[in-house]
Amino acid sequence: MSPILVFAILMGLLHFVRIPLFSAMLIMNSIFLGMMHSHNLPVDKNIRIVEGFAAAGVVASVLGMVKAVLSAFGLSIPFFLRPRLFVQALAELFIMGCCIFIAVIYKAALGGCDSYADTPFGDIKGEDGLAGVRTSCRMQAATFAVSIVAA
């Protein structure tokens, strides 16, 4: 087995694992954004940035998975999926940086969800259809954990 094939298989496995992780981050962050928008709450710019980074992670992982599957089966790879090794390394570093940024934004949930928690909704007790502080804090903790695993 050639080293290039082994590398392609390992990268395919990495992207196979990252697709659901980035999708989970995107879904949880979209819930935050949707609820805040529907209740006319101010949205922090970092939450919008997290949405973009999670979407970029999904797209990069899907394209990486397609490239890995095509190269593993010896099929021809489209031109836009054939970046040089340097560009691939930069893309992976960017995705890793996105995960670290997401973890930093949602690290507030690490203090525990039983007392006061700094959530995107503030200190709201679940009024008007908003998630309560405990639920919001747990979603933040889940997003934090998923971003660490994806990095």
XYZ file of C-alpha atoms in Angstrom:
151
model
C 0.000 0.000 0.000
C 1.466 3.331 -1.030
C 1.942 6.095 1.539
C -0.240 8.433 -0.522
C -3.128 5.971 -0.370
C -2.691 5.566 3.395
C -2.676 9.360 3.791
C -5.827 9.648 1.662
C -7.595 7.016 3.756
C -6.598 8.708 7.031
C -7.728 12.113 5.757
C -11.000 10.551 4.642
C -11.542 9.145 8.126
C -10.765 12.539 9.656
C -13.291 14.267 7.417
C -15.814 11.464 7.980
C -15.615 12.181 11.727
C -15.630 15.964 11.304
C -18.778 16.187 9.150
C -21.234 15.313 11.957
C -19.227 17.346 14.490
C -19.314 20.531 12.418
C -22.957 19.842 11.557
C -23.789 19.610 15.267
C -21.987 22.908 15.940
C -23.836 24.530 13.050
C -27.221 23.244 14.226
C -26.750 24.287 17.867
C -25.495 27.721 16.880
C -28.368 28.120 14.415
C -30.792 27.420 17.251
C -29.187 30.220 19.278
C -29.342 32.605 16.324
C -32.899 31.685 15.374
C -34.269 32.092 18.883
C -32.457 35.372 19.417
C -33.634 36.739 16.075
C -37.257 35.668 16.600
C -37.340 37.375 20.024
C -35.568 40.525 18.804
C -32.620 40.013 21.143
C -29.257 41.539 20.250
C -26.917 39.023 18.632
C -23.244 39.121 19.558
C -20.978 39.334 16.493
C -18.973 36.345 17.753
C -22.045 34.111 17.522
C -22.438 35.131 13.877
C -18.763 34.432 13.262
C -19.151 30.988 14.864
C -22.013 30.282 12.451
C -19.763 31.095 9.501
C -16.851 29.057 10.833
C -19.078 26.040 11.494
C -20.498 26.296 7.967
C -16.971 26.569 6.551
C -16.032 23.467 8.533
C -18.963 21.515 7.086
C -18.088 22.546 3.527
C -14.375 21.815 3.970
C -15.106 18.430 5.529
C -17.528 17.423 2.775
C -15.057 18.457 0.056
C -12.238 16.662 1.879
C -14.354 13.542 2.208
C -15.196 13.582 -1.509
C -11.526 14.037 -2.383
C -10.456 11.217 -0.062
C -13.056 8.811 -1.439
C -12.137 9.619 -5.038
C -8.413 9.212 -4.426
C -8.875 6.028 -2.386
C -10.722 4.395 -5.270
C -8.273 5.712 -7.852
C -10.846 7.869 -9.611
C -9.979 11.156 -11.243
C -10.123 14.074 -8.838
C -11.712 17.324 -10.094
C -9.328 20.255 -10.464
C -10.828 22.288 -7.614
C -10.165 19.411 -5.188
C -6.459 19.121 -6.085
C -4.717 21.750 -3.980
C -1.028 21.501 -3.305
C 0.120 20.082 0.011
C 0.932 23.568 1.334
C -2.614 24.776 0.591
C -4.069 21.649 2.205
C -1.987 22.233 5.314
C -3.133 25.863 5.482
C -6.761 24.772 5.092
C -6.405 22.248 7.916
C -4.787 24.899 10.127
C -7.647 27.270 9.328
C -10.242 24.643 10.258
C -8.342 23.892 13.468
C -8.281 27.614 14.233
C -12.035 27.770 13.625
C -12.547 24.998 16.170
C -10.369 26.787 18.711
C -12.275 30.049 18.151
C -15.604 28.260 18.670
C -14.285 26.665 21.862
C -13.136 30.041 23.198
C -16.514 31.645 22.463
C -18.470 28.889 24.216
C -16.093 28.304 27.146
C -18.436 30.216 29.494
C -20.402 26.996 30.041
C -17.441 25.344 31.751
C -18.255 27.026 35.065
C -21.295 24.822 35.536
C -24.943 25.133 34.608
C -26.534 25.030 38.067
C -26.172 28.660 39.108
C -25.615 31.785 37.025
C -24.371 31.043 33.516
C -23.309 33.558 30.892
C -25.435 32.408 27.951
C -26.295 34.153 24.684
C -29.827 34.723 26.046
C -28.619 36.296 29.285
C -30.187 35.379 32.632
C -33.629 34.457 31.275
C -35.777 31.830 32.968
C -37.211 30.353 29.770
C -39.902 32.989 29.230
C -41.614 33.510 25.900
C -40.408 30.272 24.365
C -36.707 30.903 24.972
C -34.513 28.167 26.314
C -33.828 28.472 30.030
C -30.419 29.261 31.423
C -29.712 25.604 32.209
C -30.673 24.391 28.717
C -28.776 27.206 27.030
C -25.727 26.532 29.189
C -25.808 22.829 28.339
C -26.009 23.630 24.636
C -22.968 25.863 25.068
C -21.125 23.069 26.885
C -22.006 20.620 24.110
C -20.806 23.051 21.440
C -17.577 23.569 23.384
C -16.979 19.809 23.663
C -17.756 19.155 20.010
C -15.397 21.931 18.896
C -12.558 20.475 20.984
C -13.108 17.011 19.485
C -13.268 18.441 15.946
C -9.991 20.313 16.398
